[in-house]
Amino acid sequence: MDAIDLSLVDLLRGNARLSYAELARQVGLSAPAVHERVGKLESSGVVRGYRADVAPESIGLGVTALIGIVEDSGADTDDMLESLRVLPEIESCYFMAGVESFLLKARVGTIAELEQLIVRLNRTPGVASTRTTIALSTKWENRPQPVGPAVG
Amino acid sequence: MDAIDLSLVDLLRGNARLSYAELARQVGLSAPAVHERVGKLESSGVVRGYRADVAPESIGLGVTALIGIVEDSGADTDDMLESLRVLPEIESCYFMAGVESFLLKARVGTIAELEQLIVRLNRTPGVASTRTTIALSTKWENRPQPVGPAVG
DNA sequence: CACTCTCTGTGGATGCCATCGACCTGAGCC
DNA sequence: GGCTCAGGTCGATGGCATCCACAGAGAGTG
């Protein structure tokens, strides 16, 4: 991970569909060299993949909620994780410090679907309680913060 | 947004670097047709961009925190938003229902940097109080949920 | 029904890009 | 010095992006 790798990471966080030729121009290397570097970033786990950033409301996921989960004392955290993992509505799952062991970001189409999700969560073994707050609007999300040196 | 558009969106959410030729094979259209459709999805705002998914700890952002913000009564929400927007550490910003008007997801390198961020937030005009919880680990994040029909 | 307009598709042509292999170069080390 | 290796360049080639001309389906209209 030298400065050029950081530049490549920055460029790809900004636009994952840049061609190797374009990346090469930006960082001042040849296309094969960039190809090699990006391949290594991928196989070493620095770059985990490439995702289209899609407006959720345009694919019928207009309701965003954050759900904190308090575990039962003695609950098996790994089992709970597996129960959470199979729920597709849960986009993100953080294991937190504090009373609420998990913080989930869920995305559904309607409030009714959110209700169903919460019911399911409360029925999940190991869940003592849930606390849901609704996001009225998403001001921004997953904004990449620049890490590399400035790239001309 | 017909079924083919949804398939394209799904495919690109899974791998944003798929070639138009490959997308075309997957959905059963010609490459120019797919090119046209994706272009329209982009210009209509359904697809907002393409991002490399980078392991944050590998670029020196190993600390994730969620920060709730309570506004002063009478605070100007738009002004606050602008103050938040210039802080690069804030990756996501939701306007919430509830006591805490904003919920921020912040990513920093060290606990010391988190402390500085919190201090800055508490000094920001309009902020009555903040409540920070640290994510001990990220189980998953921004997992795309399939929306289109199954794609062979 | 027939005409036409529009939308969305296909197929072909062309130039750029991804990718492979051969080779070069400088650093570290015996 | 001479070996070795990591990581670069260059050149070739086949595939892809992209442009263009044109075809066919459907909606609206006389």
Coordinates of C-alpha atoms (C1' of nucleotides) in Angstrom, one line a residue:
Chain A
M1 CA 0.0 0.0 0.0
D2 CA 2.1 2.9 -1.3
A3 CA 0.9 6.3 -2.4
I4 CA -0.1 5.0 -5.8
D5 CA -2.2 2.2 -4.4
L6 CA -4.0 4.8 -2.2
S7 CA -4.6 6.9 -5.3
L8 CA -6.0 3.9 -7.1
V9 CA -8.3 3.1 -4.2
D10 CA -9.5 6.7 -4.1
L11 CA -10.2 6.8 -7.8
L12 CA -12.1 3.5 -7.7
R13 CA -14.1 4.7 -4.6
G14 CA -15.1 7.7 -6.7
N15 CA -15.9 5.7 -9.9
A16 CA -15.6 2.0 -9.9
R17 CA -16.1 1.8 -13.6
L18 CA -13.0 3.7 -14.6
S19 CA -11.0 1.7 -17.2
Y20 CA -7.5 0.5 -16.4
A21 CA -6.3 2.8 -19.1
E22 CA -7.9 5.8 -17.5
L23 CA -6.5 4.8 -14.0
A24 CA -3.1 4.4 -15.6
R25 CA -3.3 7.9 -17.0
Q26 CA -4.3 9.3 -13.6
V27 CA -1.5 7.7 -11.6
G28 CA 1.2 7.9 -14.3
L29 CA 1.8 4.2 -14.8
S30 CA 1.1 1.8 -17.7
A31 CA -2.2 0.0 -18.0
P32 CA -0.7 -3.4 -17.3
A33 CA 1.0 -2.1 -14.1
V34 CA -2.3 -0.7 -12.9
H35 CA -4.0 -3.9 -13.8
E36 CA -1.5 -5.8 -11.7
R37 CA -1.8 -3.4 -8.7
V38 CA -5.6 -3.5 -8.7
G39 CA -5.6 -7.3 -8.9
K40 CA -3.4 -7.4 -5.8
L41 CA -5.6 -4.9 -4.0
E42 CA -8.5 -7.2 -4.7
S43 CA -6.9 -10.5 -3.8
S44 CA -5.4 -9.0 -0.6
G45 CA -8.9 -7.9 0.5
V46 CA -8.3 -4.2 0.4
V47 CA -10.9 -3.9 -2.4
R48 CA -13.8 -6.2 -1.6
G49 CA -15.9 -5.5 -4.6
Y50 CA -17.5 -2.9 -6.8
R51 CA -21.1 -1.8 -6.3
A52 CA -23.5 0.3 -8.2
D53 CA -24.9 3.0 -5.9
V54 CA -28.6 2.8 -6.5
A55 CA -31.3 5.2 -5.2
P56 CA -33.2 2.9 -2.8
E57 CA -36.5 4.6 -3.3
S58 CA -36.3 3.9 -7.0
I59 CA -36.2 0.2 -6.3
G60 CA -39.1 0.2 -3.9
L61 CA -37.1 0.6 -0.7
G62 CA -38.3 4.0 0.5
V63 CA -38.3 3.3 4.3
T64 CA -35.0 3.3 6.2
A65 CA -34.9 2.4 9.9
L66 CA -32.2 1.9 12.5
I67 CA -32.9 -0.8 15.0
G68 CA -31.0 -1.4 18.2
I69 CA -31.2 -4.8 19.7
V70 CA -30.7 -5.7 23.4
E71 CA -29.7 -9.3 23.9
D72 CA -31.1 -11.7 26.5
S73 CA -28.6 -12.4 29.2
G74 CA -27.0 -15.7 28.2
A75 CA -28.0 -15.4 24.6
D76 CA -25.6 -16.9 22.1
T77 CA -24.3 -14.0 20.0
D78 CA -23.2 -16.2 17.1
D79 CA -26.6 -17.8 16.8
M80 CA -28.3 -14.4 16.9
L81 CA -25.9 -13.2 14.1
E82 CA -27.0 -16.1 11.9
S83 CA -30.6 -15.3 12.6
L84 CA -30.0 -11.7 11.6
R85 CA -28.0 -12.6 8.5
V86 CA -30.9 -14.4 6.8
L87 CA -33.1 -11.3 7.0
P88 CA -32.5 -9.6 3.6
E89 CA -33.9 -6.2 4.8
I90 CA -31.0 -5.8 7.1
E91 CA -28.5 -3.9 5.0
S92 CA -25.9 -3.3 7.7
C93 CA -25.2 -4.9 11.1
Y94 CA -22.8 -3.6 13.7
F95 CA -21.8 -5.2 16.9
M96 CA -21.9 -2.3 19.4
A97 CA -20.5 -1.3 22.7
G98 CA -23.3 -0.5 25.1
V99 CA -26.6 -1.8 26.2
E100 CA -27.7 -2.5 22.6
S101 CA -25.5 -5.3 21.3
F102 CA -26.5 -4.8 17.7
L103 CA -27.3 -1.9 15.6
L104 CA -29.1 -2.7 12.3
K105 CA -29.8 -0.5 9.4
A106 CA -32.8 -1.9 7.6
R107 CA -34.5 -0.9 4.4
V108 CA -38.1 -1.8 3.5
G109 CA -40.7 -0.6 1.1
T110 CA -43.5 0.3 3.6
I111 CA -44.1 0.9 7.2
A112 CA -46.1 -2.3 7.2
E113 CA -43.1 -4.2 6.1
L114 CA -41.1 -2.5 8.8
E115 CA -43.6 -3.6 11.4
Q116 CA -43.3 -7.2 10.2
L117 CA -39.6 -7.0 10.4
I118 CA -39.7 -5.7 14.0
V119 CA -42.1 -8.5 15.0
R120 CA -39.8 -11.1 13.5
L121 CA -36.8 -9.6 15.3
N122 CA -38.7 -9.6 18.6
R123 CA -39.5 -13.3 18.1
T124 CA -35.9 -14.2 17.4
P125 CA -34.4 -16.2 20.2
G126 CA -31.9 -14.2 22.2
V127 CA -33.5 -10.9 21.5
A128 CA -34.7 -9.2 24.7
S129 CA -35.9 -6.0 23.1
T130 CA -35.6 -3.8 20.1
R131 CA -35.6 0.0 19.7
T132 CA -36.5 1.3 16.3
T133 CA -36.0 4.8 14.9
I134 CA -37.0 5.8 11.4
A135 CA -34.9 7.9 9.1
L136 CA -37.1 10.6 7.7
S137 CA -34.5 11.4 5.1
T138 CA -31.0 10.3 4.1
K139 CA -28.9 13.4 3.7
W140 CA -26.0 11.3 2.4
E141 CA -24.7 7.8 2.8
N142 CA -21.4 6.0 2.3
R143 CA -19.6 9.1 1.3
P144 CA -16.0 8.1 0.6
Q145 CA -13.6 10.1 2.5
P146 CA -10.4 10.8 0.6
V147 CA -7.4 9.0 2.0
G148 CA -4.7 9.2 -0.7
P149 CA -2.6 12.1 -1.7
A150 CA -4.3 14.6 -4.0
V151 CA -4.4 13.2 -7.5
G152 CA -4.2 15.5 -10.5
Chain B
M1 CA -38.1 0.4 -14.8
D2 CA -39.2 -2.9 -16.2
A3 CA -37.9 -6.3 -15.2
I4 CA -34.8 -6.1 -17.4
D5 CA -33.9 -2.7 -15.7
L6 CA -34.3 -4.3 -12.3
S7 CA -32.0 -7.2 -13.4
L8 CA -29.4 -4.8 -14.6
V9 CA -29.6 -2.9 -11.3
D10 CA -29.2 -6.1 -9.4
L11 CA -26.3 -7.2 -11.5
L12 CA -24.5 -3.9 -11.1
R13 CA -25.1 -3.8 -7.4
G14 CA -23.4 -7.2 -7.2
N15 CA -20.5 -6.2 -9.5
A16 CA -20.3 -2.7 -10.8
R17 CA -17.4 -3.6 -13.2
L18 CA -19.3 -6.0 -15.3
S19 CA -18.9 -5.2 -19.0
Y20 CA -21.9 -4.2 -21.1
A21 CA -21.3 -7.3 -23.2
E22 CA -21.5 -9.5 -20.0
L23 CA -24.6 -7.7 -18.8
A24 CA -26.1 -8.2 -22.3
R25 CA -25.5 -11.9 -22.1
Q26 CA -27.1 -12.1 -18.6
V27 CA -30.3 -10.3 -19.5
G28 CA -30.6 -11.5 -23.1
L29 CA -30.2 -8.3 -25.0
S30 CA -27.6 -6.9 -27.3
A31 CA -24.7 -4.8 -25.8
P32 CA -25.9 -1.5 -27.4
A33 CA -29.3 -2.0 -25.9
V34 CA -27.9 -2.6 -22.5
H35 CA -25.6 0.4 -22.9
E36 CA -28.6 2.5 -23.7
R37 CA -30.6 1.2 -20.7
V38 CA -27.8 1.7 -18.2
G39 CA -27.2 5.2 -19.5
K40 CA -30.9 6.0 -18.9
L41 CA -30.7 4.5 -15.4
E42 CA -27.8 6.8 -14.7
S43 CA -29.2 9.9 -16.1
S44 CA -32.6 9.4 -14.4
G45 CA -30.9 9.1 -11.1
V46 CA -31.6 5.4 -10.4
V47 CA -28.0 4.6 -10.6
R48 CA -26.1 7.3 -8.8
G49 CA -22.6 6.0 -9.3
Y50 CA -20.2 3.1 -8.9
R51 CA -18.1 2.6 -5.9
A52 CA -15.3 0.3 -5.0
D53 CA -16.1 -1.3 -1.7
V54 CA -12.8 -0.9 0.3
A55 CA -12.0 -2.5 3.7
P56 CA -11.9 0.6 5.8
E57 CA -9.3 -0.6 8.3
S58 CA -6.9 -1.2 5.3
I59 CA -6.9 2.5 4.6
G60 CA -6.5 3.6 8.1
L61 CA -10.1 4.0 9.2
G62 CA -10.4 1.3 11.8
V63 CA -12.8 3.0 14.2
T64 CA -16.5 3.2 13.4
A65 CA -18.9 5.2 15.6
L66 CA -22.5 6.1 15.5
I67 CA -23.3 9.5 16.8
G68 CA -26.8 10.8 17.6
I69 CA -27.3 14.6 17.7
V70 CA -29.9 16.5 19.7
E71 CA -30.5 19.9 18.3
D72 CA -30.9 23.1 20.3
S73 CA -34.5 24.3 20.3
G74 CA -34.7 27.0 17.6
A75 CA -31.6 25.7 15.8
D76 CA -31.5 26.1 12.0
T77 CA -31.5 22.6 10.6
D78 CA -30.2 23.6 7.2
D79 CA -27.2 25.4 8.8
M80 CA -26.4 22.4 10.9
L81 CA -26.5 20.2 7.9
E82 CA -23.9 22.4 6.2
S83 CA -21.7 22.2 9.3
L84 CA -22.0 18.4 9.3
R85 CA -21.4 18.1 5.5
V86 CA -17.9 19.6 5.7
L87 CA -16.7 17.0 8.2
P88 CA -15.1 14.3 6.1
E89 CA -15.3 11.7 8.8
I90 CA -19.1 11.6 8.6
E91 CA -19.7 8.9 6.1
S92 CA -23.5 8.9 6.4
C93 CA -26.0 11.3 7.8
Y94 CA -29.7 10.6 8.5
F95 CA -32.3 13.0 9.6
M96 CA -34.3 11.0 12.2
A97 CA -37.6 10.9 13.9
G98 CA -37.1 11.2 17.6
V99 CA -35.2 13.2 20.1
E100 CA -32.0 12.9 18.2
S101 CA -32.5 14.8 15.0
F102 CA -29.4 13.4 13.2
L103 CA -27.8 10.1 13.3
L104 CA -24.2 10.1 11.9
K105 CA -22.0 7.2 11.0
A106 CA -18.4 8.3 11.3
R107 CA -15.2 6.6 10.5
V108 CA -11.8 7.6 11.9
G109 CA -8.4 6.1 12.4
T110 CA -8.1 6.3 16.2
I111 CA -10.1 6.9 19.3
A112 CA -8.2 10.2 19.7
E113 CA -9.5 11.3 16.3
L114 CA -13.0 10.3 17.4
E115 CA -12.6 12.4 20.5
Q116 CA -11.6 15.4 18.4
L117 CA -14.6 14.8 16.1
I118 CA -17.0 14.7 19.1
V119 CA -15.5 17.9 20.5
R120 CA -16.0 19.6 17.2
L121 CA -19.6 18.4 16.9
N122 CA -20.4 19.6 20.4
R123 CA -19.0 23.0 19.5
T124 CA -21.1 23.3 16.4
P125 CA -23.8 25.9 16.6
G126 CA -27.2 24.3 17.0
V127 CA -25.9 21.1 18.7
A128 CA -27.4 20.7 22.1
S129 CA -25.8 17.3 22.8
T130 CA -24.3 14.2 21.2
R131 CA -24.4 10.6 22.1
T132 CA -21.7 8.3 20.7
T133 CA -21.6 4.6 20.5
I134 CA -18.7 2.7 19.1
A135 CA -19.0 -0.2 16.7
L136 CA -16.8 -3.0 18.0
S137 CA -17.1 -4.8 14.7
T138 CA -18.9 -4.5 11.5
K139 CA -20.7 -7.8 10.7
W140 CA -21.7 -6.6 7.3
E141 CA -22.5 -3.3 5.7
N142 CA -24.4 -2.1 2.6
R143 CA -25.4 -5.6 1.7
P144 CA -27.5 -5.2 -1.4
Q145 CA -30.9 -6.8 -1.1
P146 CA -32.1 -8.5 -4.3
V147 CA -35.0 -6.7 -5.9
G148 CA -35.3 -7.9 -9.4
P149 CA -36.6 -11.3 -10.7
A150 CA -34.1 -14.1 -10.4
V151 CA -31.5 -13.9 -13.2
G152 CA -30.2 -17.0 -14.8
Chain C
dC1 C1' -57.6 0.1 -41.6
dA2 C1' -53.5 2.5 -42.9
dC3 C1' -50.3 6.1 -41.8
dT4 C1' -47.0 7.8 -39.0
dC5 C1' -44.3 8.7 -34.9
dT6 C1' -41.7 7.1 -31.3
dC7 C1' -39.3 3.8 -28.7
dT8 C1' -36.4 0.3 -28.4
dG9 C1' -34.3 -3.1 -30.3
dT10 C1' -30.5 -5.5 -33.8
dG11 C1' -26.3 -5.9 -36.6
dG12 C1' -22.1 -4.2 -38.5
dA13 C1' -17.9 -1.3 -38.4
dT14 C1' -14.2 0.9 -36.0
dG15 C1' -11.1 2.3 -32.7
dC16 C1' -9.9 1.7 -27.9
dC17 C1' -9.0 -1.3 -24.0
dA18 C1' -7.8 -5.6 -21.4
dT19 C1' -4.6 -8.8 -21.1
dC20 C1' -0.7 -11.7 -22.1
dG21 C1' 4.1 -12.6 -22.8
dA22 C1' 8.8 -11.0 -23.5
dC23 C1' 11.9 -8.2 -21.7
dC24 C1' 14.2 -4.3 -18.7
dT25 C1' 15.8 -2.2 -14.4
dG26 C1' 17.1 -1.2 -9.7
dA27 C1' 17.4 -2.9 -4.8
dG28 C1' 18.9 -6.2 -1.7
dC29 C1' 22.0 -9.8 -0.7
dC30 C1' 25.7 -13.3 -1.0
Chain D
dG1 C1' 30.4 -8.5 -9.2
dG2 C1' 26.6 -11.4 -10.2
dC3 C1' 21.9 -13.6 -8.6
dT4 C1' 17.3 -13.0 -7.8
dC5 C1' 13.1 -10.8 -7.4
dA6 C1' 9.6 -7.3 -7.6
dG7 C1' 7.6 -4.4 -10.4
dG8 C1' 7.9 -1.8 -14.3
dT9 C1' 7.5 -1.0 -20.0
dC10 C1' 6.3 -2.3 -24.6
dG11 C1' 4.0 -4.7 -28.4
dA12 C1' 0.5 -7.8 -30.1
dT13 C1' -4.1 -9.5 -30.3
dG14 C1' -8.7 -10.5 -29.5
dG15 C1' -12.7 -8.6 -27.2
dC16 C1' -15.4 -4.7 -25.9
dA17 C1' -17.5 0.0 -26.1
dT18 C1' -19.7 2.8 -28.9
dC19 C1' -21.6 4.9 -33.1
dC20 C1' -24.7 4.5 -36.9
dA21 C1' -28.2 2.9 -40.0
dC22 C1' -32.1 0.6 -40.0
dA23 C1' -36.1 -2.7 -38.5
dG24 C1' -40.4 -3.8 -36.0
dA25 C1' -44.0 -3.2 -32.4
dG26 C1' -47.6 -0.2 -30.4
dA27 C1' -50.1 4.1 -29.6
dG28 C1' -52.6 7.7 -31.4
dT29 C1' -55.3 9.5 -35.3
dG30 C1' -57.6 10.4 -39.8

